[in-house]
């Protein structure tokens, strides 16, 4: 109740208590971030994350911040639901989670010109024990997210075991180029991107989506839970194969035990026949994916539960 009240009055606290928010107990920070994202019309911002997770600059001494810095290692969950794609960009989240410690300046001259300069320190993870990550989008909001940035994030967070990509668009590295073409010397127009507007519907070409999912599965190889609610438009890619590109449910994602494949919507009583057909098709595809995973593991891997919609039998 206290955190909800704090989130409701966030516009006040983010200004007048900006130097104290960092000292909120670490076990309460994930809930605070979640509540701020829900209470705000636009979601949690990058400055909000910095206020909660990063110490204020030039305010407290290193001794005062030492214990609190170690407390960040106790945070295992980061819920950015409905904020990603609106108030947050994945690139900004990566910049906050990973910071490069600058080496101390060397004032004294080097003994020799052959002396090797001090190289920058490797990126330091702000939340080293992060295992639960929600990047779910607002189903009523924009889907301004980048799979390329997600792949970059996944390569740096192999510890994630629970992931939500609810309502994410179809896997594509260059979505802005779906309608772009280039002219060949023979005068033919060739799609510029790996996926064009008709790739999935007419050409049945899922090669780029399969490539992206294969790369994602190799990076997030510790996943045990995956939420793909509202991603029915690309459910099919979860059981297709194109050469070496496919989702390996017995290898990279062999530890996955719970897969959520809800459509995220339900047609009304007066819905058009096309909407009813799309809804039924999505449910049938989810069933096929479940059978595909069970067959691929062939009783050798972990048991998997696929949560999906069910069509009630008409009386």
PDB file of C-alpha atoms in Angstrom:
ATOM      1  CA  UNK A   1       0.000   0.000   0.000  1.00  0.00           C
ATOM      2  CA  UNK A   2       2.870   2.362   0.835  1.00  0.00           C
ATOM      3  CA  UNK A   3       4.612   1.691  -2.479  1.00  0.00           C
ATOM      4  CA  UNK A   4       1.396   2.261  -4.407  1.00  0.00           C
ATOM      5  CA  UNK A   5       0.918   5.586  -2.668  1.00  0.00           C
ATOM      6  CA  UNK A   6       4.519   6.482  -3.408  1.00  0.00           C
ATOM      7  CA  UNK A   7       3.994   5.629  -7.078  1.00  0.00           C
ATOM      8  CA  UNK A   8       0.746   7.614  -7.223  1.00  0.00           C
ATOM      9  CA  UNK A   9       2.601  10.727  -6.012  1.00  0.00           C
ATOM     10  CA  UNK A  10       5.687   9.958  -8.062  1.00  0.00           C
ATOM     11  CA  UNK A  11       5.857  13.380  -9.722  1.00  0.00           C
ATOM     12  CA  UNK A  12       6.431  14.872  -6.276  1.00  0.00           C
ATOM     13  CA  UNK A  13       8.829  12.263  -4.907  1.00  0.00           C
ATOM     14  CA  UNK A  14      11.015  12.156  -8.013  1.00  0.00           C
ATOM     15  CA  UNK A  15      11.849  15.821  -7.393  1.00  0.00           C
ATOM     16  CA  UNK A  16      11.841  16.373  -3.637  1.00  0.00           C
ATOM     17  CA  UNK A  17      13.166  12.927  -2.666  1.00  0.00           C
ATOM     18  CA  UNK A  18      15.440  12.308  -5.633  1.00  0.00           C
ATOM     19  CA  UNK A  19      18.521  11.901  -3.424  1.00  0.00           C
ATOM     20  CA  UNK A  20      16.847   9.342  -1.157  1.00  0.00           C
ATOM     21  CA  UNK A  21      15.065   7.001  -3.587  1.00  0.00           C
ATOM     22  CA  UNK A  22      18.281   5.082  -4.154  1.00  0.00           C
ATOM     23  CA  UNK A  23      18.185   4.012  -0.499  1.00  0.00           C
ATOM     24  CA  UNK A  24      14.830   2.243  -0.769  1.00  0.00           C
ATOM     25  CA  UNK A  25      15.425  -1.350   0.444  1.00  0.00           C
ATOM     26  CA  UNK A  26      16.555  -3.501  -2.454  1.00  0.00           C
ATOM     27  CA  UNK A  27      13.770  -6.064  -2.021  1.00  0.00           C
ATOM     28  CA  UNK A  28      11.200  -3.281  -2.557  1.00  0.00           C
ATOM     29  CA  UNK A  29      12.770  -1.703  -5.642  1.00  0.00           C
ATOM     30  CA  UNK A  30      11.317  -4.157  -8.220  1.00  0.00           C
ATOM     31  CA  UNK A  31       7.804  -3.559  -6.893  1.00  0.00           C
ATOM     32  CA  UNK A  32       8.344   0.212  -6.847  1.00  0.00           C
ATOM     33  CA  UNK A  33       9.480   0.197 -10.487  1.00  0.00           C
ATOM     34  CA  UNK A  34       6.444  -1.880 -11.411  1.00  0.00           C
ATOM     35  CA  UNK A  35       3.997   0.407  -9.585  1.00  0.00           C
ATOM     36  CA  UNK A  36       5.520   3.549 -11.083  1.00  0.00           C
ATOM     37  CA  UNK A  37       5.153   2.039 -14.545  1.00  0.00           C
ATOM     38  CA  UNK A  38       1.495   1.243 -13.920  1.00  0.00           C
ATOM     39  CA  UNK A  39       0.612   4.532 -12.220  1.00  0.00           C
ATOM     40  CA  UNK A  40       2.184   6.755 -14.867  1.00  0.00           C
ATOM     41  CA  UNK A  41       0.339   7.335 -18.124  1.00  0.00           C
ATOM     42  CA  UNK A  42       3.520   6.896 -20.147  1.00  0.00           C
ATOM     43  CA  UNK A  43       5.232   4.330 -17.912  1.00  0.00           C
ATOM     44  CA  UNK A  44       8.493   4.418 -16.006  1.00  0.00           C
ATOM     45  CA  UNK A  45      11.155   6.610 -17.629  1.00  0.00           C
ATOM     46  CA  UNK A  46      14.895   6.158 -17.917  1.00  0.00           C
ATOM     47  CA  UNK A  47      15.436   8.923 -15.353  1.00  0.00           C
ATOM     48  CA  UNK A  48      13.145   7.054 -12.937  1.00  0.00           C
ATOM     49  CA  UNK A  49      15.276   3.928 -13.278  1.00  0.00           C
ATOM     50  CA  UNK A  50      18.422   5.913 -12.594  1.00  0.00           C
ATOM     51  CA  UNK A  51      16.906   7.513  -9.487  1.00  0.00           C
ATOM     52  CA  UNK A  52      16.002   4.108  -8.058  1.00  0.00           C
ATOM     53  CA  UNK A  53      18.953   1.991  -9.179  1.00  0.00           C
ATOM     54  CA  UNK A  54      21.899   4.377  -9.427  1.00  0.00           C
ATOM     55  CA  UNK A  55      23.403   6.454  -6.607  1.00  0.00           C
ATOM     56  CA  UNK A  56      23.122  10.247  -6.857  1.00  0.00           C
ATOM     57  CA  UNK A  57      26.312  11.835  -8.108  1.00  0.00           C
ATOM     58  CA  UNK A  58      28.499  13.970  -5.844  1.00  0.00           C
ATOM     59  CA  UNK A  59      26.093  13.813  -2.905  1.00  0.00           C
ATOM     60  CA  UNK A  60      27.212  10.952  -0.662  1.00  0.00           C
ATOM     61  CA  UNK A  61      30.652   9.586   0.118  1.00  0.00           C
ATOM     62  CA  UNK A  62      31.895   6.219  -1.112  1.00  0.00           C
ATOM     63  CA  UNK A  63      31.631   4.826   2.404  1.00  0.00           C
ATOM     64  CA  UNK A  64      27.955   5.776   2.616  1.00  0.00           C
ATOM     65  CA  UNK A  65      27.206   4.174  -0.745  1.00  0.00           C
ATOM     66  CA  UNK A  66      29.249   1.020  -0.279  1.00  0.00           C
ATOM     67  CA  UNK A  67      26.645  -1.100   1.513  1.00  0.00           C
ATOM     68  CA  UNK A  68      23.815   0.061  -0.740  1.00  0.00           C
ATOM     69  CA  UNK A  69      25.829  -0.730  -3.874  1.00  0.00           C
ATOM     70  CA  UNK A  70      26.221  -4.301  -2.699  1.00  0.00           C
ATOM     71  CA  UNK A  71      22.482  -4.431  -2.037  1.00  0.00           C
ATOM     72  CA  UNK A  72      21.789  -4.144  -5.775  1.00  0.00           C
ATOM     73  CA  UNK A  73      23.040  -7.700  -6.094  1.00  0.00           C
ATOM     74  CA  UNK A  74      19.918  -8.798  -4.199  1.00  0.00           C
ATOM     75  CA  UNK A  75      17.620  -7.550  -6.985  1.00  0.00           C
ATOM     76  CA  UNK A  76      16.604 -10.437  -9.233  1.00  0.00           C
ATOM     77  CA  UNK A  77      13.507  -9.018 -10.959  1.00  0.00           C
ATOM     78  CA  UNK A  78      13.032  -6.082 -13.338  1.00  0.00           C
ATOM     79  CA  UNK A  79       9.492  -5.495 -14.585  1.00  0.00           C
ATOM     80  CA  UNK A  80       9.288  -2.896 -17.355  1.00  0.00           C
ATOM     81  CA  UNK A  81       5.858  -3.957 -18.611  1.00  0.00           C
ATOM     82  CA  UNK A  82       3.993  -1.327 -20.644  1.00  0.00           C
ATOM     83  CA  UNK A  83       6.981   1.043 -20.414  1.00  0.00           C
ATOM     84  CA  UNK A  84       9.123  -0.514 -23.137  1.00  0.00           C
ATOM     85  CA  UNK A  85       8.195   0.997 -26.478  1.00  0.00           C
ATOM     86  CA  UNK A  86       6.653   4.059 -24.845  1.00  0.00           C
ATOM     87  CA  UNK A  87       8.765   5.852 -22.253  1.00  0.00           C
ATOM     88  CA  UNK A  88      11.704   3.449 -22.502  1.00  0.00           C
ATOM     89  CA  UNK A  89      13.953   2.331 -25.326  1.00  0.00           C
ATOM     90  CA  UNK A  90      15.864  -0.912 -24.998  1.00  0.00           C
ATOM     91  CA  UNK A  91      19.048   0.940 -25.873  1.00  0.00           C
ATOM     92  CA  UNK A  92      18.573   3.223 -22.863  1.00  0.00           C
ATOM     93  CA  UNK A  93      17.920   0.243 -20.601  1.00  0.00           C
ATOM     94  CA  UNK A  94      21.151  -1.367 -21.800  1.00  0.00           C
ATOM     95  CA  UNK A  95      23.050   1.845 -21.054  1.00  0.00           C
ATOM     96  CA  UNK A  96      21.670   1.884 -17.504  1.00  0.00           C
ATOM     97  CA  UNK A  97      22.261  -1.794 -16.770  1.00  0.00           C
ATOM     98  CA  UNK A  98      25.778  -1.793 -18.175  1.00  0.00           C
ATOM     99  CA  UNK A  99      28.239   0.949 -17.389  1.00  0.00           C
ATOM    100  CA  UNK A 100      31.908   1.150 -18.285  1.00  0.00           C
ATOM    101  CA  UNK A 101      34.151   2.120 -15.414  1.00  0.00           C
ATOM    102  CA  UNK A 102      36.624   4.706 -16.630  1.00  0.00           C
ATOM    103  CA  UNK A 103      40.249   4.093 -15.629  1.00  0.00           C
ATOM    104  CA  UNK A 104      41.918   6.535 -13.297  1.00  0.00           C
ATOM    105  CA  UNK A 105      43.843   9.227 -15.099  1.00  0.00           C
ATOM    106  CA  UNK A 106      47.625   8.809 -15.051  1.00  0.00           C
ATOM    107  CA  UNK A 107      49.323  12.119 -14.357  1.00  0.00           C
ATOM    108  CA  UNK A 108      52.894  10.853 -14.180  1.00  0.00           C
ATOM    109  CA  UNK A 109      54.829  10.393 -17.426  1.00  0.00           C
ATOM    110  CA  UNK A 110      55.406   6.854 -18.639  1.00  0.00           C
ATOM    111  CA  UNK A 111      58.826   5.285 -18.107  1.00  0.00           C
ATOM    112  CA  UNK A 112      58.900   4.118 -21.679  1.00  0.00           C
ATOM    113  CA  UNK A 113      57.002   4.741 -24.873  1.00  0.00           C
ATOM    114  CA  UNK A 114      56.462   0.982 -24.990  1.00  0.00           C
ATOM    115  CA  UNK A 115      54.361   1.083 -21.830  1.00  0.00           C
ATOM    116  CA  UNK A 116      50.883  -0.202 -22.568  1.00  0.00           C
ATOM    117  CA  UNK A 117      48.095   2.276 -21.855  1.00  0.00           C
ATOM    118  CA  UNK A 118      45.444   1.289 -19.369  1.00  0.00           C
ATOM    119  CA  UNK A 119      42.480  -0.089 -21.288  1.00  0.00           C
ATOM    120  CA  UNK A 120      38.879   0.667 -20.301  1.00  0.00           C
ATOM    121  CA  UNK A 121      37.323  -1.709 -17.825  1.00  0.00           C
ATOM    122  CA  UNK A 122      34.742  -4.150 -19.149  1.00  0.00           C
ATOM    123  CA  UNK A 123      31.065  -3.219 -18.728  1.00  0.00           C
ATOM    124  CA  UNK A 124      29.830  -3.573 -15.153  1.00  0.00           C
ATOM    125  CA  UNK A 125      26.389  -5.063 -14.669  1.00  0.00           C
ATOM    126  CA  UNK A 126      24.216  -2.934 -12.407  1.00  0.00           C
ATOM    127  CA  UNK A 127      22.019  -5.908 -11.435  1.00  0.00           C
ATOM    128  CA  UNK A 128      24.408  -8.881 -11.513  1.00  0.00           C
ATOM    129  CA  UNK A 129      21.844 -11.424 -10.299  1.00  0.00           C
ATOM    130  CA  UNK A 130      18.950 -10.443 -12.557  1.00  0.00           C
ATOM    131  CA  UNK A 131      16.916 -13.533 -13.498  1.00  0.00           C
ATOM    132  CA  UNK A 132      13.357 -12.259 -14.093  1.00  0.00           C
ATOM    133  CA  UNK A 133      12.862  -9.727 -16.882  1.00  0.00           C
ATOM    134  CA  UNK A 134       9.581  -8.425 -18.277  1.00  0.00           C
ATOM    135  CA  UNK A 135       9.657  -6.446 -21.521  1.00  0.00           C
ATOM    136  CA  UNK A 136       5.943  -6.843 -22.209  1.00  0.00           C
ATOM    137  CA  UNK A 137       4.360  -4.153 -24.358  1.00  0.00           C
ATOM    138  CA  UNK A 138       1.104  -2.332 -23.807  1.00  0.00           C
ATOM    139  CA  UNK A 139      -1.390  -4.065 -26.146  1.00  0.00           C
ATOM    140  CA  UNK A 140      -3.097  -0.715 -26.765  1.00  0.00           C
ATOM    141  CA  UNK A 141       0.112   1.246 -27.210  1.00  0.00           C
ATOM    142  CA  UNK A 142       2.788   1.497 -29.898  1.00  0.00           C
ATOM    143  CA  UNK A 143       5.120  -1.398 -30.657  1.00  0.00           C
ATOM    144  CA  UNK A 144       8.231   0.686 -31.118  1.00  0.00           C
ATOM    145  CA  UNK A 145      10.777  -1.939 -30.102  1.00  0.00           C
ATOM    146  CA  UNK A 146      13.913  -3.287 -31.714  1.00  0.00           C
ATOM    147  CA  UNK A 147      14.753  -6.973 -32.002  1.00  0.00           C
ATOM    148  CA  UNK A 148      18.316  -5.966 -32.809  1.00  0.00           C
ATOM    149  CA  UNK A 149      18.592  -4.220 -29.445  1.00  0.00           C
ATOM    150  CA  UNK A 150      16.958  -7.193 -27.731  1.00  0.00           C
ATOM    151  CA  UNK A 151      19.620  -9.480 -29.196  1.00  0.00           C
ATOM    152  CA  UNK A 152      22.270  -7.089 -27.917  1.00  0.00           C
ATOM    153  CA  UNK A 153      20.718  -7.161 -24.447  1.00  0.00           C
ATOM    154  CA  UNK A 154      20.346 -10.945 -24.449  1.00  0.00           C
ATOM    155  CA  UNK A 155      24.027 -11.425 -25.248  1.00  0.00           C
ATOM    156  CA  UNK A 156      24.889  -9.592 -22.017  1.00  0.00           C
ATOM    157  CA  UNK A 157      22.242 -11.186 -19.768  1.00  0.00           C
ATOM    158  CA  UNK A 158      22.649 -14.958 -20.034  1.00  0.00           C
ATOM    159  CA  UNK A 159      21.470 -15.335 -16.426  1.00  0.00           C
ATOM    160  CA  UNK A 160      17.809 -14.573 -17.261  1.00  0.00           C
ATOM    161  CA  UNK A 161      15.520 -17.527 -16.524  1.00  0.00           C
ATOM    162  CA  UNK A 162      12.096 -15.847 -16.791  1.00  0.00           C
ATOM    163  CA  UNK A 163      11.273 -13.584 -19.739  1.00  0.00           C
ATOM    164  CA  UNK A 164       8.134 -11.860 -20.992  1.00  0.00           C
ATOM    165  CA  UNK A 165       7.893 -10.590 -24.569  1.00  0.00           C
ATOM    166  CA  UNK A 166       4.124 -10.239 -24.527  1.00  0.00           C
ATOM    167  CA  UNK A 167       2.674  -8.345 -27.509  1.00  0.00           C
ATOM    168  CA  UNK A 168       6.007  -8.035 -29.295  1.00  0.00           C
ATOM    169  CA  UNK A 169       5.807  -7.696 -33.098  1.00  0.00           C
ATOM    170  CA  UNK A 170       7.135 -10.279 -35.532  1.00  0.00           C
ATOM    171  CA  UNK A 171      10.889 -10.929 -35.227  1.00  0.00           C
ATOM    172  CA  UNK A 172      12.580  -8.663 -37.749  1.00  0.00           C
ATOM    173  CA  UNK A 173      15.926  -6.854 -37.722  1.00  0.00           C
ATOM    174  CA  UNK A 174      14.874  -4.026 -40.063  1.00  0.00           C
ATOM    175  CA  UNK A 175      11.121  -3.436 -39.613  1.00  0.00           C
ATOM    176  CA  UNK A 176      11.425   0.103 -40.990  1.00  0.00           C
ATOM    177  CA  UNK A 177      12.469  -1.334 -44.362  1.00  0.00           C
ATOM    178  CA  UNK A 178       9.553  -3.714 -44.904  1.00  0.00           C
ATOM    179  CA  UNK A 179       8.164  -1.553 -47.698  1.00  0.00           C
ATOM    180  CA  UNK A 180      11.540  -0.604 -49.208  1.00  0.00           C
ATOM    181  CA  UNK A 181      12.950  -2.065 -52.406  1.00  0.00           C
ATOM    182  CA  UNK A 182      16.122  -1.689 -54.447  1.00  0.00           C
ATOM    183  CA  UNK A 183      16.376  -1.899 -58.214  1.00  0.00           C
ATOM    184  CA  UNK A 184      18.545  -4.569 -59.776  1.00  0.00           C
ATOM    185  CA  UNK A 185      20.570  -4.024 -62.986  1.00  0.00           C
ATOM    186  CA  UNK A 186      17.862  -6.000 -64.757  1.00  0.00           C
ATOM    187  CA  UNK A 187      15.254  -3.489 -63.628  1.00  0.00           C
ATOM    188  CA  UNK A 188      13.590  -5.721 -61.042  1.00  0.00           C
ATOM    189  CA  UNK A 189      12.570  -4.428 -57.635  1.00  0.00           C
ATOM    190  CA  UNK A 190      14.113  -6.516 -54.866  1.00  0.00           C
ATOM    191  CA  UNK A 191      12.972  -6.216 -51.228  1.00  0.00           C
ATOM    192  CA  UNK A 192      15.555  -4.328 -49.187  1.00  0.00           C
ATOM    193  CA  UNK A 193      14.777  -6.045 -45.879  1.00  0.00           C
ATOM    194  CA  UNK A 194      14.898  -9.710 -44.997  1.00  0.00           C
ATOM    195  CA  UNK A 195      11.162  -9.551 -44.336  1.00  0.00           C
ATOM    196  CA  UNK A 196       8.764  -7.634 -46.546  1.00  0.00           C
ATOM    197  CA  UNK A 197       5.061  -6.963 -46.225  1.00  0.00           C
ATOM    198  CA  UNK A 198       4.061 -10.217 -47.951  1.00  0.00           C
ATOM    199  CA  UNK A 199       6.791 -12.526 -46.614  1.00  0.00           C
ATOM    200  CA  UNK A 200       4.615 -14.367 -44.114  1.00  0.00           C
ATOM    201  CA  UNK A 201       1.168 -14.128 -45.669  1.00  0.00           C
ATOM    202  CA  UNK A 202       1.883 -14.875 -49.344  1.00  0.00           C
ATOM    203  CA  UNK A 203       5.478 -16.076 -49.641  1.00  0.00           C
ATOM    204  CA  UNK A 204       5.432 -18.121 -46.413  1.00  0.00           C
ATOM    205  CA  UNK A 205       8.999 -16.947 -45.832  1.00  0.00           C
ATOM    206  CA  UNK A 206       9.906 -17.018 -42.139  1.00  0.00           C
ATOM    207  CA  UNK A 207      13.674 -17.197 -42.619  1.00  0.00           C
ATOM    208  CA  UNK A 208      14.521 -13.917 -40.878  1.00  0.00           C
ATOM    209  CA  UNK A 209      12.181 -14.594 -37.959  1.00  0.00           C
ATOM    210  CA  UNK A 210      13.738 -18.033 -37.494  1.00  0.00           C
ATOM    211  CA  UNK A 211      17.233 -16.537 -37.588  1.00  0.00           C
ATOM    212  CA  UNK A 212      16.346 -13.979 -34.914  1.00  0.00           C
ATOM    213  CA  UNK A 213      14.701 -16.577 -32.668  1.00  0.00           C
ATOM    214  CA  UNK A 214      17.654 -18.947 -33.029  1.00  0.00           C
ATOM    215  CA  UNK A 215      20.061 -16.198 -31.972  1.00  0.00           C
ATOM    216  CA  UNK A 216      17.798 -15.218 -29.087  1.00  0.00           C
ATOM    217  CA  UNK A 217      17.520 -18.796 -27.844  1.00  0.00           C
ATOM    218  CA  UNK A 218      21.290 -19.239 -27.904  1.00  0.00           C
ATOM    219  CA  UNK A 219      21.761 -16.109 -25.796  1.00  0.00           C
ATOM    220  CA  UNK A 220      18.925 -16.804 -23.349  1.00  0.00           C
ATOM    221  CA  UNK A 221      19.914 -20.443 -22.937  1.00  0.00           C
ATOM    222  CA  UNK A 222      18.881 -20.586 -19.265  1.00  0.00           C
ATOM    223  CA  UNK A 223      15.224 -19.737 -19.868  1.00  0.00           C
ATOM    224  CA  UNK A 224      12.702 -21.696 -17.830  1.00  0.00           C
ATOM    225  CA  UNK A 225       9.668 -19.470 -18.451  1.00  0.00           C
ATOM    226  CA  UNK A 226       8.693 -17.558 -21.601  1.00  0.00           C
ATOM    227  CA  UNK A 227       5.579 -15.432 -22.033  1.00  0.00           C
ATOM    228  CA  UNK A 228       4.553 -14.748 -25.636  1.00  0.00           C
ATOM    229  CA  UNK A 229       1.006 -13.604 -24.970  1.00  0.00           C
ATOM    230  CA  UNK A 230      -0.350 -11.512 -27.832  1.00  0.00           C
ATOM    231  CA  UNK A 231       2.271 -12.747 -30.315  1.00  0.00           C
ATOM    232  CA  UNK A 232      -0.129 -14.934 -32.305  1.00  0.00           C
ATOM    233  CA  UNK A 233       0.946 -13.369 -35.613  1.00  0.00           C
ATOM    234  CA  UNK A 234       4.283 -15.163 -35.343  1.00  0.00           C
ATOM    235  CA  UNK A 235       3.409 -18.273 -33.317  1.00  0.00           C
ATOM    236  CA  UNK A 236       4.086 -20.270 -36.472  1.00  0.00           C
ATOM    237  CA  UNK A 237       7.802 -19.422 -36.360  1.00  0.00           C
ATOM    238  CA  UNK A 238       8.124 -21.384 -33.119  1.00  0.00           C
ATOM    239  CA  UNK A 239       7.786 -24.739 -34.885  1.00  0.00           C
ATOM    240  CA  UNK A 240       9.127 -24.068 -38.389  1.00  0.00           C
ATOM    241  CA  UNK A 241      12.620 -24.798 -39.707  1.00  0.00           C
ATOM    242  CA  UNK A 242      14.701 -23.163 -42.422  1.00  0.00           C
ATOM    243  CA  UNK A 243      18.032 -24.902 -42.846  1.00  0.00           C
ATOM    244  CA  UNK A 244      20.015 -24.335 -39.664  1.00  0.00           C
ATOM    245  CA  UNK A 245      17.595 -21.715 -38.381  1.00  0.00           C
ATOM    246  CA  UNK A 246      14.952 -22.954 -35.970  1.00  0.00           C
ATOM    247  CA  UNK A 247      14.101 -22.887 -32.286  1.00  0.00           C
ATOM    248  CA  UNK A 248      15.876 -25.784 -30.608  1.00  0.00           C
ATOM    249  CA  UNK A 249      13.444 -26.742 -27.851  1.00  0.00           C
ATOM    250  CA  UNK A 250      15.624 -29.652 -26.749  1.00  0.00           C
ATOM    251  CA  UNK A 251      18.922 -27.752 -26.828  1.00  0.00           C
ATOM    252  CA  UNK A 252      19.130 -24.000 -26.272  1.00  0.00           C
ATOM    253  CA  UNK A 253      15.636 -23.839 -24.793  1.00  0.00           C
ATOM    254  CA  UNK A 254      15.649 -27.350 -23.415  1.00  0.00           C
ATOM    255  CA  UNK A 255      15.312 -26.025 -19.855  1.00  0.00           C
ATOM    256  CA  UNK A 256      12.046 -24.247 -20.649  1.00  0.00           C
ATOM    257  CA  UNK A 257       9.222 -25.741 -18.586  1.00  0.00           C
ATOM    258  CA  UNK A 258       6.461 -23.139 -19.003  1.00  0.00           C
ATOM    259  CA  UNK A 259       5.525 -21.486 -22.292  1.00  0.00           C
ATOM    260  CA  UNK A 260       2.645 -19.016 -22.384  1.00  0.00           C
ATOM    261  CA  UNK A 261       0.907 -18.746 -25.770  1.00  0.00           C
ATOM    262  CA  UNK A 262      -2.314 -16.867 -25.111  1.00  0.00           C
ATOM    263  CA  UNK A 263      -3.693 -14.919 -28.060  1.00  0.00           C
ATOM    264  CA  UNK A 264      -4.176 -11.822 -25.906  1.00  0.00           C
ATOM    265  CA  UNK A 265      -7.601 -11.093 -27.334  1.00  0.00           C
ATOM    266  CA  UNK A 266     -10.944 -12.770 -27.843  1.00  0.00           C
ATOM    267  CA  UNK A 267     -13.487 -12.107 -30.589  1.00  0.00           C
ATOM    268  CA  UNK A 268     -16.871 -10.905 -29.475  1.00  0.00           C
ATOM    269  CA  UNK A 269     -20.209 -12.481 -30.233  1.00  0.00           C
ATOM    270  CA  UNK A 270     -20.716 -10.224 -33.254  1.00  0.00           C
ATOM    271  CA  UNK A 271     -17.127 -10.557 -34.511  1.00  0.00           C
ATOM    272  CA  UNK A 272     -16.521 -10.956 -38.226  1.00  0.00           C
ATOM    273  CA  UNK A 273     -15.903 -14.424 -39.613  1.00  0.00           C
ATOM    274  CA  UNK A 274     -12.300 -13.493 -40.441  1.00  0.00           C
ATOM    275  CA  UNK A 275     -11.635 -12.545 -36.803  1.00  0.00           C
ATOM    276  CA  UNK A 276     -13.165 -15.786 -35.589  1.00  0.00           C
ATOM    277  CA  UNK A 277     -11.013 -17.734 -38.042  1.00  0.00           C
ATOM    278  CA  UNK A 278      -7.845 -15.898 -36.968  1.00  0.00           C
ATOM    279  CA  UNK A 279      -8.579 -16.612 -33.311  1.00  0.00           C
ATOM    280  CA  UNK A 280      -9.215 -20.297 -33.961  1.00  0.00           C
ATOM    281  CA  UNK A 281      -6.097 -20.545 -36.128  1.00  0.00           C
ATOM    282  CA  UNK A 282      -3.928 -19.041 -33.374  1.00  0.00           C
ATOM    283  CA  UNK A 283      -5.214 -21.588 -30.855  1.00  0.00           C
ATOM    284  CA  UNK A 284      -4.612 -24.453 -33.296  1.00  0.00           C
ATOM    285  CA  UNK A 285      -1.074 -23.196 -33.907  1.00  0.00           C
ATOM    286  CA  UNK A 286      -0.419 -23.132 -30.156  1.00  0.00           C
ATOM    287  CA  UNK A 287      -1.538 -26.764 -29.994  1.00  0.00           C
ATOM    288  CA  UNK A 288       0.828 -27.663 -32.843  1.00  0.00           C
ATOM    289  CA  UNK A 289       3.710 -25.959 -31.045  1.00  0.00           C
ATOM    290  CA  UNK A 290       3.027 -27.977 -27.909  1.00  0.00           C
ATOM    291  CA  UNK A 291       3.037 -31.240 -29.862  1.00  0.00           C
ATOM    292  CA  UNK A 292       6.173 -30.135 -31.724  1.00  0.00           C
ATOM    293  CA  UNK A 293       8.095 -29.459 -28.503  1.00  0.00           C
ATOM    294  CA  UNK A 294       7.027 -32.744 -26.923  1.00  0.00           C
ATOM    295  CA  UNK A 295       8.079 -34.636 -30.055  1.00  0.00           C
ATOM    296  CA  UNK A 296      11.432 -32.833 -30.262  1.00  0.00           C
ATOM    297  CA  UNK A 297      12.269 -33.646 -26.660  1.00  0.00           C
ATOM    298  CA  UNK A 298      11.024 -37.206 -27.154  1.00  0.00           C
ATOM    299  CA  UNK A 299      10.697 -37.813 -23.440  1.00  0.00           C
ATOM    300  CA  UNK A 300      14.381 -37.019 -22.825  1.00  0.00           C
ATOM    301  CA  UNK A 301      14.106 -33.394 -21.804  1.00  0.00           C
ATOM    302  CA  UNK A 302      12.149 -31.570 -19.168  1.00  0.00           C
ATOM    303  CA  UNK A 303       8.386 -31.733 -19.153  1.00  0.00           C
ATOM    304  CA  UNK A 304       6.842 -28.587 -20.626  1.00  0.00           C
ATOM    305  CA  UNK A 305       3.528 -26.906 -19.923  1.00  0.00           C
ATOM    306  CA  UNK A 306       2.054 -24.748 -22.682  1.00  0.00           C
ATOM    307  CA  UNK A 307      -0.590 -22.342 -21.438  1.00  0.00           C
ATOM    308  CA  UNK A 308      -3.011 -21.390 -24.215  1.00  0.00           C
ATOM    309  CA  UNK A 309      -6.591 -20.396 -24.894  1.00  0.00           C
ATOM    310  CA  UNK A 310      -9.248 -23.042 -25.155  1.00  0.00           C
ATOM    311  CA  UNK A 311     -12.354 -22.893 -27.290  1.00  0.00           C
ATOM    312  CA  UNK A 312     -15.432 -23.794 -25.316  1.00  0.00           C
ATOM    313  CA  UNK A 313     -17.622 -26.379 -26.946  1.00  0.00           C
ATOM    314  CA  UNK A 314     -20.954 -25.028 -28.090  1.00  0.00           C
ATOM    315  CA  UNK A 315     -23.935 -26.449 -26.272  1.00  0.00           C
TER     316      UNK A 315
END
